[in-house]
Coordinates of C-alpha atoms in Angstrom, one line a residue:
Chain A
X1 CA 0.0 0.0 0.0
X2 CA 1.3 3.9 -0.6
X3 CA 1.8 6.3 1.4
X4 CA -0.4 8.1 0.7
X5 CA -3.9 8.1 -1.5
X6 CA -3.3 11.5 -2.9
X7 CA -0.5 13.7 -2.6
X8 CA -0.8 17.6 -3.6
X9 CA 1.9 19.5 -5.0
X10 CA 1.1 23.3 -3.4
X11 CA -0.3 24.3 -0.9
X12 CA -2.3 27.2 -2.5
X13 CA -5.9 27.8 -3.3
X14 CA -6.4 25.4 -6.0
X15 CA -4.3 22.7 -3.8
X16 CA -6.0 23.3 -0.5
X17 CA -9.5 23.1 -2.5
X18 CA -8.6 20.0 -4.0
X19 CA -7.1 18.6 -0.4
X20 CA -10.3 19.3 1.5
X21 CA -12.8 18.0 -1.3
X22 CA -10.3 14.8 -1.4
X23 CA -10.0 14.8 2.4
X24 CA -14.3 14.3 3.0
X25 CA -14.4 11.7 0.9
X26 CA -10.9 9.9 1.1
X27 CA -8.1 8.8 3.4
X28 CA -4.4 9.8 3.8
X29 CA -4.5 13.0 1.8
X30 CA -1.3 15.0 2.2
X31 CA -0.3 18.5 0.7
X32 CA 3.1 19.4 0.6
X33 CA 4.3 23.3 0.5
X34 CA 7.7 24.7 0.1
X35 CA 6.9 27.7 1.7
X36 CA 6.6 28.6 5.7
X37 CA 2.9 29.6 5.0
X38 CA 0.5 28.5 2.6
X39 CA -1.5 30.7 -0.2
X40 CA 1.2 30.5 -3.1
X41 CA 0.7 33.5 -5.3
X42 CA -2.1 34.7 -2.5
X43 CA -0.6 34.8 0.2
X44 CA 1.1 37.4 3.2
X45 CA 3.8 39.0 4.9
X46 CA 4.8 41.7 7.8
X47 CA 6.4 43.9 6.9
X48 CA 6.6 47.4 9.6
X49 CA 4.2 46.3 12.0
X50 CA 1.8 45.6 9.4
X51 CA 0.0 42.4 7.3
X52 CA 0.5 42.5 3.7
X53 CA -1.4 40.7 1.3
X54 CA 0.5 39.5 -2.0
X55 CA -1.5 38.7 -5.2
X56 CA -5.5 39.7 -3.6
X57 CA -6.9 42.8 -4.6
X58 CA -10.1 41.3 -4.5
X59 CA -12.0 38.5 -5.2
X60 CA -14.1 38.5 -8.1
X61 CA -17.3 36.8 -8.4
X62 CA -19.1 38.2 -5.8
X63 CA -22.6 36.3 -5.1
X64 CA -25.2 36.7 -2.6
X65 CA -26.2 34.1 0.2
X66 CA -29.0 31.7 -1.0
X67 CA -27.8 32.0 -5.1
X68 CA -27.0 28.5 -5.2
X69 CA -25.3 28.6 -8.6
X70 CA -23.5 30.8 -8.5
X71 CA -19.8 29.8 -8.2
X72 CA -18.9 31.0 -4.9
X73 CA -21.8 29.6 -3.1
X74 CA -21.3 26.3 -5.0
X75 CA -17.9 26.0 -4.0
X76 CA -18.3 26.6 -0.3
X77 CA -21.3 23.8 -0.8
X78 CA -18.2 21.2 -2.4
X79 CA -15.9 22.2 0.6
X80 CA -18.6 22.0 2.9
X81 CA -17.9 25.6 4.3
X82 CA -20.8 27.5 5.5
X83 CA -21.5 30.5 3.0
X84 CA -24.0 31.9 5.9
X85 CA -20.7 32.3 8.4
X86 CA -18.3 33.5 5.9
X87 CA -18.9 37.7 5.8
X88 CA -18.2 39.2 2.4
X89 CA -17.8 42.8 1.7
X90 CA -18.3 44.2 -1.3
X91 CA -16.8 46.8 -3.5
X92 CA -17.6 50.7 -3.0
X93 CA -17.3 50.5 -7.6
X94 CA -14.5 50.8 -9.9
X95 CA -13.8 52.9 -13.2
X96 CA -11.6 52.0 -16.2
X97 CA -10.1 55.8 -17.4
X98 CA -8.7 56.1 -20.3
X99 CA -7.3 59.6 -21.8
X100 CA -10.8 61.0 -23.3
X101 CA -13.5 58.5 -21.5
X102 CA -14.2 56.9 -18.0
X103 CA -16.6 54.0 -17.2
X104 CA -17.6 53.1 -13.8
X105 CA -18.8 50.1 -12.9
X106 CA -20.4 48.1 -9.8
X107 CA -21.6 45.1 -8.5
X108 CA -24.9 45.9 -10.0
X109 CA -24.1 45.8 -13.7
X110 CA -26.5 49.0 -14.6
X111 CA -24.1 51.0 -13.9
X112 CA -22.1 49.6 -16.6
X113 CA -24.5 49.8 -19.2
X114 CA -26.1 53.5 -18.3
X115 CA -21.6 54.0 -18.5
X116 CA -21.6 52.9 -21.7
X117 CA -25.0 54.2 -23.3
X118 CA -23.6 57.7 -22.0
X119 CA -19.9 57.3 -23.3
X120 CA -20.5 55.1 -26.5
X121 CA -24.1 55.5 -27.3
X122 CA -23.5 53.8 -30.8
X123 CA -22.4 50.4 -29.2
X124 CA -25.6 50.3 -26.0
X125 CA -27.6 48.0 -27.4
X126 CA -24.4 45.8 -29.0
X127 CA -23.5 45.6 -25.6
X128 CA -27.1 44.7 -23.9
X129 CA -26.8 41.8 -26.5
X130 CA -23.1 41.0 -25.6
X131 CA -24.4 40.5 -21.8
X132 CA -27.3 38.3 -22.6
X133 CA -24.8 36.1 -24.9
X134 CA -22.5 35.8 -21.7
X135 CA -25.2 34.8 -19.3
X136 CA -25.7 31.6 -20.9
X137 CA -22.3 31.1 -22.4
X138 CA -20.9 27.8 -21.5
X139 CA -16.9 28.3 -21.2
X140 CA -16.0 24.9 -20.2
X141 CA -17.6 23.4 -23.1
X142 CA -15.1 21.5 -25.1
X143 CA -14.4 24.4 -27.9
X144 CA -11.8 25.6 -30.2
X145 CA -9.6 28.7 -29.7
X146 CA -12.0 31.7 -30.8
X147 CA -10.6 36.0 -30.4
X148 CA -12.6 37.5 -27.9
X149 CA -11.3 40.8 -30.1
X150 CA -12.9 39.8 -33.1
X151 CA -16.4 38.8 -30.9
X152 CA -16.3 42.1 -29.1
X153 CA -15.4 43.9 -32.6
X154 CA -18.6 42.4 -34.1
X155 CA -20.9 43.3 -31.4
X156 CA -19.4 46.6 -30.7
X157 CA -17.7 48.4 -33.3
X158 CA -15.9 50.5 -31.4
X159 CA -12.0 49.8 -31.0
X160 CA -11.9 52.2 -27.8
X161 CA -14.3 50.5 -26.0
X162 CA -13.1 47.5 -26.4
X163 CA -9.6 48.0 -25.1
X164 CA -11.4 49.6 -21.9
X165 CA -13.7 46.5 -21.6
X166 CA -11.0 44.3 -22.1
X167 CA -7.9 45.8 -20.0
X168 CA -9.7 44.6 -16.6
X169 CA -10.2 41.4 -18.2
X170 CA -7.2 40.8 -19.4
X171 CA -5.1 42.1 -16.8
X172 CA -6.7 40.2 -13.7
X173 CA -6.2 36.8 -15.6
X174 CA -5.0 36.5 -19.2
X175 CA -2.0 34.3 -19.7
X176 CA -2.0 35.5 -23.5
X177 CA -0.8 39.2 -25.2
X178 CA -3.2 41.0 -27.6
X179 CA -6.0 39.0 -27.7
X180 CA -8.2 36.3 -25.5
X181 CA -9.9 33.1 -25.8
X182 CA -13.5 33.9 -25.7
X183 CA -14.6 31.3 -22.9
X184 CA -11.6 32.8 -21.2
X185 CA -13.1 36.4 -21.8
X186 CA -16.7 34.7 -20.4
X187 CA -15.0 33.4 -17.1
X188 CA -14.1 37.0 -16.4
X189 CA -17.0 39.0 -17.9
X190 CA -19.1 37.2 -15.7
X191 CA -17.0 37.1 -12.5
X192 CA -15.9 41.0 -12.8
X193 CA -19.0 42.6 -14.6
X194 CA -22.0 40.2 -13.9
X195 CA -20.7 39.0 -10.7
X196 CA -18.3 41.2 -9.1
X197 CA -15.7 42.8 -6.7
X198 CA -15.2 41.9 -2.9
X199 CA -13.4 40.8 0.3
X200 CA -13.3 38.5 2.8
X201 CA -14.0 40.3 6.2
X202 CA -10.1 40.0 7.4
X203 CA -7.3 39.4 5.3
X204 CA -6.3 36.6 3.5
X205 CA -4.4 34.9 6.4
X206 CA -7.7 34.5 8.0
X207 CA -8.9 33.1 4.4
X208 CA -6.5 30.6 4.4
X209 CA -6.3 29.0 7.8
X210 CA -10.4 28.7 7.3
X211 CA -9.4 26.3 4.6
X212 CA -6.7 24.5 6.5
X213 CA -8.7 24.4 9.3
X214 CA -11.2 22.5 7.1
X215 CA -8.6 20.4 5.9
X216 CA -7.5 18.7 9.2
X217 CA -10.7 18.8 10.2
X218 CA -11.4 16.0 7.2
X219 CA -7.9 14.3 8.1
X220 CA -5.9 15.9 5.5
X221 CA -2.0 16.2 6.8
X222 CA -0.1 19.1 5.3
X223 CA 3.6 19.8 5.5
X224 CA 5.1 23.1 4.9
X225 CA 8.8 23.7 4.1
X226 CA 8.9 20.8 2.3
X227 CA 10.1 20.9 -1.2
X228 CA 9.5 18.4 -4.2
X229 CA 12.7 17.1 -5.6
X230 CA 10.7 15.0 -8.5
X231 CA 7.9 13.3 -9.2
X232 CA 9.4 9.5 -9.7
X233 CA 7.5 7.8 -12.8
X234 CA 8.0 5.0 -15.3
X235 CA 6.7 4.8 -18.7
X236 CA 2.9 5.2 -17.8
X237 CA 2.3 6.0 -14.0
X238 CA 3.6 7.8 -11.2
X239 CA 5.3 5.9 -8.1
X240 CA 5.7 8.7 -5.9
X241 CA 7.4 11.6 -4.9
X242 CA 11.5 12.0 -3.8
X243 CA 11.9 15.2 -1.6
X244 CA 14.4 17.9 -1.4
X245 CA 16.4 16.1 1.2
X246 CA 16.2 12.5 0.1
X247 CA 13.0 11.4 1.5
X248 CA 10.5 9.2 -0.5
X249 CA 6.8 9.1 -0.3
X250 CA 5.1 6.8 -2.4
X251 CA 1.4 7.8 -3.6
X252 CA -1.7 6.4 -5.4
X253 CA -2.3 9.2 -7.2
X254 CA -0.2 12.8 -7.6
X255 CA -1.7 16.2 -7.9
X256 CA 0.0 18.9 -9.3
X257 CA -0.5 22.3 -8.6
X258 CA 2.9 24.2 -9.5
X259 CA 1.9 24.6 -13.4
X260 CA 2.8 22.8 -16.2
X261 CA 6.3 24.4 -16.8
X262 CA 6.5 23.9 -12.6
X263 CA 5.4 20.3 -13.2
X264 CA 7.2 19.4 -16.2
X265 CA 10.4 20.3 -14.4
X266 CA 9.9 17.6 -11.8
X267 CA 9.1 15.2 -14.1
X268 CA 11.2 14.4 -17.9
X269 CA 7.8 15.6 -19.6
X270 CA 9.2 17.1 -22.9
X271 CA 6.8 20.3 -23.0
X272 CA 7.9 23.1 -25.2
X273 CA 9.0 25.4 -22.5
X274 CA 8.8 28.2 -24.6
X275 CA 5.0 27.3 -25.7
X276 CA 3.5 26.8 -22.1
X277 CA 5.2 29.5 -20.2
X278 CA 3.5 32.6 -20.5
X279 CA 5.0 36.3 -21.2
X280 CA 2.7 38.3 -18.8
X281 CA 4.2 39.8 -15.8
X282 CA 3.8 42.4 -13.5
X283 CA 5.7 44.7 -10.9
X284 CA 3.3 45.2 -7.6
X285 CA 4.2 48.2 -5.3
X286 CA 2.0 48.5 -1.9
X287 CA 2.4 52.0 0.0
X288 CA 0.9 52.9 3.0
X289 CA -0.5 56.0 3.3
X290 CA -2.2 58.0 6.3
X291 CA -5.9 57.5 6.4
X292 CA -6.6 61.2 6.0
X293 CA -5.4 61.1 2.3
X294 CA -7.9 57.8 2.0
X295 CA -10.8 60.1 0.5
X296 CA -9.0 63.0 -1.9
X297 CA -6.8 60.6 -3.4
X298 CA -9.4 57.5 -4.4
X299 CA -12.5 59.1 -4.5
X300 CA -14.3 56.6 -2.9
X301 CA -13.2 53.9 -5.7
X302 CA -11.8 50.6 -5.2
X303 CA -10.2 49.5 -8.5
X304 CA -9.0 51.6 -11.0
X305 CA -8.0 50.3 -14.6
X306 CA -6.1 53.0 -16.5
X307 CA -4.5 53.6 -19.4
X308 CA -2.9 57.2 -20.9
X309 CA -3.0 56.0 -24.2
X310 CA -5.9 54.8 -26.3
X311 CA -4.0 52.5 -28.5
X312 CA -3.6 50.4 -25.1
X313 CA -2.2 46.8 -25.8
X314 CA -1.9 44.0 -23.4
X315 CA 1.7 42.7 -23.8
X316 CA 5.5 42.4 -22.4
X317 CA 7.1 45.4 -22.4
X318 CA 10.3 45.9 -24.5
X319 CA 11.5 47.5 -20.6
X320 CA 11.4 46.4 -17.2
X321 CA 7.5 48.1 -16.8
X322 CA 5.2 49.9 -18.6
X323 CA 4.0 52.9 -16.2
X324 CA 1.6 54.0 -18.8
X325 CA -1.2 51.5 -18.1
X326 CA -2.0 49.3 -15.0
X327 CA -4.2 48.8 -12.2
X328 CA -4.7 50.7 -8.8
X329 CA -6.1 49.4 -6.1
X330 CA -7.5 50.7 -2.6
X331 CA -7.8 47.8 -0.3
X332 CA -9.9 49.0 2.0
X333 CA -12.9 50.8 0.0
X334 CA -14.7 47.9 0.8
X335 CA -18.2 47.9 2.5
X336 CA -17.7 47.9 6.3
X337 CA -14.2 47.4 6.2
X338 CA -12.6 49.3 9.6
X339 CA -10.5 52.5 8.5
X340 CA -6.9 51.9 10.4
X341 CA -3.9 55.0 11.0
X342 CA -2.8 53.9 7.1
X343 CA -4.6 52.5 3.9
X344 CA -3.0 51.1 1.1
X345 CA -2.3 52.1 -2.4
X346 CA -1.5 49.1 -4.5
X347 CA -0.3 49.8 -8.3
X348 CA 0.3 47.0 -10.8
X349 CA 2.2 47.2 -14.1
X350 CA 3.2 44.7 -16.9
X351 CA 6.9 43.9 -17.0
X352 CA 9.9 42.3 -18.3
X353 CA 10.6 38.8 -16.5
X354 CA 13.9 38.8 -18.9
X355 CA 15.0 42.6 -18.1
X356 CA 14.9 42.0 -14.5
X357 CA 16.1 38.7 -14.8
X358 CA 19.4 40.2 -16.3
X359 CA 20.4 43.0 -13.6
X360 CA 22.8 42.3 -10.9
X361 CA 21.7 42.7 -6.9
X362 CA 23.1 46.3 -6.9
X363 CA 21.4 47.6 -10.1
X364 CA 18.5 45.6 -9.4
X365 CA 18.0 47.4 -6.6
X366 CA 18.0 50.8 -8.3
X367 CA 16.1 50.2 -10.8
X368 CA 13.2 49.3 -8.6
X369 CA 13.1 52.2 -6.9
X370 CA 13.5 54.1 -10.2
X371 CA 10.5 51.7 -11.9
X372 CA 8.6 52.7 -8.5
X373 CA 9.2 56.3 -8.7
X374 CA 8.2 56.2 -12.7
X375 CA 4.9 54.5 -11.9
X376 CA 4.4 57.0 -8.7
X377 CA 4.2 59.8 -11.8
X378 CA 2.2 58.3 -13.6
X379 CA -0.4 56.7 -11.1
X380 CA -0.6 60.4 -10.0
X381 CA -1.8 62.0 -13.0
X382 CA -4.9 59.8 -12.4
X383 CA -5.1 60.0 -8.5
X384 CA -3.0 63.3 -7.5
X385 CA 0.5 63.7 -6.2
X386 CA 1.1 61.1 -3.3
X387 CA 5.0 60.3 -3.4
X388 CA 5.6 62.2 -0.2
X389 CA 2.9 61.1 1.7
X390 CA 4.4 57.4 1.8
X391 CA 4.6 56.4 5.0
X392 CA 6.1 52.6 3.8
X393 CA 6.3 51.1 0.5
X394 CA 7.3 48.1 -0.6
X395 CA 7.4 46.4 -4.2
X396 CA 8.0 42.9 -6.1
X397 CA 9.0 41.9 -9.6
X398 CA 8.7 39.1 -11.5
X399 CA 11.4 37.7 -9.9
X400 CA 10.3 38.1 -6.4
X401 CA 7.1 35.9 -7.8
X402 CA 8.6 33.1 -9.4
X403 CA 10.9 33.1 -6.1
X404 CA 8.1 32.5 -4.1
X405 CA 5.3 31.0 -6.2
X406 CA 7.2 28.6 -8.4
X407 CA 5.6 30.0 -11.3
X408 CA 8.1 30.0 -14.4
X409 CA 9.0 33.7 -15.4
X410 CA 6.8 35.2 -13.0
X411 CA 3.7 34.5 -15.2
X412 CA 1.0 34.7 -12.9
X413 CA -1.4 33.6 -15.3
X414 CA 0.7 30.8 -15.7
X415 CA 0.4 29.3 -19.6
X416 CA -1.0 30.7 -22.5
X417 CA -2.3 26.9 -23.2
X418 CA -4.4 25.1 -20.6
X419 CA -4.9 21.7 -20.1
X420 CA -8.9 21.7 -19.4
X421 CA -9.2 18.0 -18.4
X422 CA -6.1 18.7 -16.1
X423 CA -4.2 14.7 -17.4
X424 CA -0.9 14.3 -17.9
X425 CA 1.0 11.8 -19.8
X426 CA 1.2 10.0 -16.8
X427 CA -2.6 8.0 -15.5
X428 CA -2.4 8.9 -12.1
X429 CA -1.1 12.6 -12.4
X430 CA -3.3 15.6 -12.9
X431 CA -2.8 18.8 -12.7
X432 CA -5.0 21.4 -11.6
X433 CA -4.5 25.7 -10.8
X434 CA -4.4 28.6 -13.6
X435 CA -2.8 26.0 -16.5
X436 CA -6.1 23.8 -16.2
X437 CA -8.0 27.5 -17.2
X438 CA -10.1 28.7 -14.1
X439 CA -9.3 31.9 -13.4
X440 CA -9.0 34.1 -10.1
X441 CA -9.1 33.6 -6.5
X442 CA -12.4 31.5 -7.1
X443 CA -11.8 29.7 -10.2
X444 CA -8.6 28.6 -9.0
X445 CA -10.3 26.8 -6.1
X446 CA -13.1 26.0 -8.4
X447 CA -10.5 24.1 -10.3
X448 CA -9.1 21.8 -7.6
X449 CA -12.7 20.8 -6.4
X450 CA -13.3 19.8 -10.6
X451 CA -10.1 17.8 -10.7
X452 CA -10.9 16.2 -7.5
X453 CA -14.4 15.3 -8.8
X454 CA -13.4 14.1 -11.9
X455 CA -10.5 11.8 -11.6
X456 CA -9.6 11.3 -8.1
X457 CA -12.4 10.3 -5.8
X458 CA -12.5 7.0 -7.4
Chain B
X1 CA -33.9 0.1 6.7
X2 CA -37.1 0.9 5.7
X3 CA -38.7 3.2 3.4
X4 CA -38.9 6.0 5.8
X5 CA -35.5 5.9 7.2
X6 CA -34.3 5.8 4.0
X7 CA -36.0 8.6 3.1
X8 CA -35.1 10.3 6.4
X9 CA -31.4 9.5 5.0
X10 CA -31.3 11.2 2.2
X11 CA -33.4 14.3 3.3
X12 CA -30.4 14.3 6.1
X13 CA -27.7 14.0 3.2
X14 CA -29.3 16.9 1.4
X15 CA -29.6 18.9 5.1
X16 CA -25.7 18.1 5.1
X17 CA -24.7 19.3 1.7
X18 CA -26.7 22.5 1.2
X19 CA -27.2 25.1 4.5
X20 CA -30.2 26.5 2.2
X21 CA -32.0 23.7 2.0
X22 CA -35.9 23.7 2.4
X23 CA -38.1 21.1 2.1
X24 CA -41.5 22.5 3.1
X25 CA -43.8 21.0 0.0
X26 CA -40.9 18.8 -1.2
X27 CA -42.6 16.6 -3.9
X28 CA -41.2 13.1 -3.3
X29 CA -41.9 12.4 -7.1
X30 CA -40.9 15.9 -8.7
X31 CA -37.1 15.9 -9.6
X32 CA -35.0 17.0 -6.5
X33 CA -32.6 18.7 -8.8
X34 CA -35.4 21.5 -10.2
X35 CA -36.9 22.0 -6.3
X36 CA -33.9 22.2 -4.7
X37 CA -32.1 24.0 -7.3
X38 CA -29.0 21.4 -6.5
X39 CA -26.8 20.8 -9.5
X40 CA -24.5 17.8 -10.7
X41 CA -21.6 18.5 -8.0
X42 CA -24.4 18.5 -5.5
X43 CA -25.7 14.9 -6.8
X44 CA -22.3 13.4 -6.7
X45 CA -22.2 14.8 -2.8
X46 CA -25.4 12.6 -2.4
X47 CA -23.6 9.4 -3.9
X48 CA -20.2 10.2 -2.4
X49 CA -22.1 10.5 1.2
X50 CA -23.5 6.9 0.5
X51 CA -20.5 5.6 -0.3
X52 CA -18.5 6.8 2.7
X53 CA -21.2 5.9 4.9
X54 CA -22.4 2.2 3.8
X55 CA -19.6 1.6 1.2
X56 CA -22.4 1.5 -1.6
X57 CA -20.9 1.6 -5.4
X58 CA -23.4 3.7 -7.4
X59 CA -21.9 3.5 -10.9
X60 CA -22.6 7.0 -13.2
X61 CA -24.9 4.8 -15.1
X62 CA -27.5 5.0 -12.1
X63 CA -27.3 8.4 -10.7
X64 CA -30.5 8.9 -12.6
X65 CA -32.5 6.6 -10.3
X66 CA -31.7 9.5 -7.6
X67 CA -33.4 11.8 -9.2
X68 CA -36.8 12.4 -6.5
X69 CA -37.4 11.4 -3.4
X70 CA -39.6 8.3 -4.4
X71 CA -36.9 6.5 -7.2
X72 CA -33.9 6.8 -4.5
X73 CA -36.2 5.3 -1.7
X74 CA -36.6 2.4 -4.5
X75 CA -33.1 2.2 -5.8
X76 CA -31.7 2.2 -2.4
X77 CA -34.0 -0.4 0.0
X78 CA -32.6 -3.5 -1.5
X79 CA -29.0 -2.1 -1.2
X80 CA -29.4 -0.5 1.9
X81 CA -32.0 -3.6 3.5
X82 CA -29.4 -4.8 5.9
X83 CA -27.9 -1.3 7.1

């Protein structure tokens, strides 16, 4: 007999979902996590005194207690967590700005539309049809690649407004440049604009140990600080695992949640890097700012998608960042969520995994605070001046996140090319996260409870 | 088990999986799915729950025989006669 029934590579969302669905209904379910604390790409650290989230901004797909099918309420059904006990808080609204137009937007999508019938009158009633097309689109449907551009370009006809429709889209979950998959673009229409922004009540810490808690509760053993040396295989199936450190667990079945460039790397599985590790990265900066500036400088908005130029494309830059476009986000303009002494500004930006990948510690250094003080500029021409009002700031890089996530070149959308059934060459290893094409905090869990339910409660 | 408890049973299953659940004018012979509003991940809870509690096999084939109250009491009194 193994070791174990299942073992779980990652102790993140997608792996602790998976690892409490497996737990109810199985036996001798580990998870094993290189990291001190779990979460992967969403997880947390102190830095001065205070808790800071990586990855969250939000979680999309916000649903109302009692919607049964809607996603989040079905997954907290699978995992057996009680939706009633778990206290959401939803967004104050958001607005995509772009140099000559603004649309706000809500978790009541009429704010959306009366946006867009105000701002692109031509393109209201393309878009009233786009929305009724996405309420019944089925994205997990077995389906070939199809350009969300092209579908948006039909109903629309209006380039502008579709770069400013798809800039949220694409930047909270696109592994791909220029354009989308269309059920790709219907996982996040739904879960941004139909669905919606919000937060758990605390932070994600608290988020987390609810779902370990769970876990253990079922059985499930987890290990952190423990690293997977390779998954040991023969021609058709998986024996087990060796461990950094020389220890060998033998398993029924494996489940990986480290990506398929993360998982080909432990096995001799000849994927084309190059094809399955995505391009998009991005360069975070957090700074804490004194409460008193909350109000002037967000105007009461949560999420902010800009771009300064219309031509906006959704690619690598040829530089370390591109300040021009990005995503700024005010962590605590959220419904009932306590003011503190500070609230945080959080700006993203695209960047260059190789450009960063190429500087020494000392430049490396510099040129983070130079990429920060370039994207302060720029942030401020949309929010006001702020720079000097920075109490702490801190920032990461594509290199921080494939450090710390395991995700190849930082690509936190992890492949341009999913595997939707999550199977591997190998019977009794599956994969499941971002390269099996759920997207988001939600999806990503969403994605372990599938794989679970398909191929490993048997 | 008899009819009842079995019924009792699965009523308690569907109390397990779903916090929401009501089942004031349940109709034992309308489809649970469409009056509970429960979808295929909350069906294979049901069989997963039988499983793990009488170690009864339902293949895929025959998750249609849960679909009301009345053709799961009838699919399950010969398996579950001796529980």
């Amino acid at each position: 007999m193994a070791d174990y029934q299942l073992i779980i590579i990652g102790g993140c969302l997608s792996g602790l979902a998976a690892g409490i669905r497996a737990a109810r209904f199985g036996q001798n379910i580990l998870i094993l996590e290189q990291h001190s604390l779990p979460g992967g790409l969403n997880s947390w650290y102190f830095r001065h005194g205070h808790l800071l989230e990586t990855g969250l901004h939000a979680m999309t797909n916000f649903a109302p207690v009692g919607d049964k099918r809607a996603p989040l309420n079905r997954l907290f059904r699978q995992l057996k967590l009680s939706r009633k006990r778990f206290v959401t808080r939803e967004q104050f609204g958001s607005e995509i700005i772009f140099p000559d137009h603004r649309l706000r937007f809500s978790n009541d999508l009429s704010l959306l539309v009366q946006e867009i019938a105000r701002e692109f009158p031509a393109s209201g009633q393309g878009f009233l049809r786009l929305v009724k097309e996405m309420e019944t689109y089925d994205p997990f449907a077995p389906a070939p690649w199809r350009s969300a551009r092209e579908y948006l370009s039909e109903r629309l006809a209006d380039p502008l407004l579709e770069n400013m429709l798809l800039l949220p889209l694409m930047v909270y979950g696109n592994a791909e440049e220029q354009d989308m998959d269309l059920g790709q673009f219907a996982i996040m229409f739904r879960a941004l604009f139909l669905e919606g922004f919000f937060r758990p009540e605390e932070t994600i810490r608290e988020f987390l140990g609810l779902l370990i808690d769970q876990f253990r509760e079922f059985g499930g053993e987890i290990r952190f600080k423990t690293e997977v040396a390779e998954i040991v295989h023969d021609q058709s199936r998986v024996q087990g695992l060796r461990l950094q450190g020389g220890e060998f667990l033998t398993a029924d079945r494996v489940l990986s949640t480290v990506g398929l460039p993360g998982t080909a790397a432990l096995t001799d599985w000849p994927l084309e890097q190059k094809r399955y590790t995505g391009r998009m990265s991005f360069v975070e900066t957090i700074s804490l700012l004194p409460e008193s500036r909350r109000h002037d400088l967000s105007r009461d908005r949560t999420i902010l998608f800009y771009s300064h130029s219309n031509s906006w494309q959704y690619q690598r830059p040829e530089e370390l960042i591109d300040p021009s476009w990005g995503v700024i986000c005010f962590p605590e303009n959220f419904q009932g969520i306590k003011a503190k002494k500070t609230f945080q500004l959080r700006v993203t930006n695209a960047a260059n995994y190789d450009q960063w990948r190429q500087l020494d510690s000392g430049a490396y250094k510099k040129e983070k605070e130079r990429c920060f003080k370039e994207s302060t500029e720029m942030v401020a021409k949309i929010v006001g001046n702020y720079a000097q009002d920075v109490v702490y700031q801190d920032s990461f890089t594509p290199l921080t996140i494939e450090r710390f996530t395991g995700k190849g070149a930082g690509a936190v959308y992890g492949s341009p090319i999913k595997i939707k059934d999550g199977r591997t060459p190998w019977e009794n290893l599956f994969i499941a996260g971002t390269d099996q094409g759920y997207l988001g905090i939600v999806g990503a869990m969403l994605s372990g409870v599938t794989i679970v339910n398909q191929h490993l409660l048997g | 088990m008899t009819r009842d408890e079995i019924k009792d049973l699965i009523l308690e299953i569907i109390e397990d999986i779903d916090e929401d659940a009501e089942f004031d004018g349940l109709d034992a012979d309308a489809p649970l799915r469409d009056q509970l509003d429960l979808d295929s991940m909350d069906f294979l809870d049901i069989v997963m729950e039988l499983r793990k509690r009488y170690k009864l096999q339902i293949p895929e084939e025959e998750y249609p025989e849960l679909a009301t109250l009345t053709s799961c009491v009838n699919y399950l009194e010969p398996k579950l006669k001796d529980a």
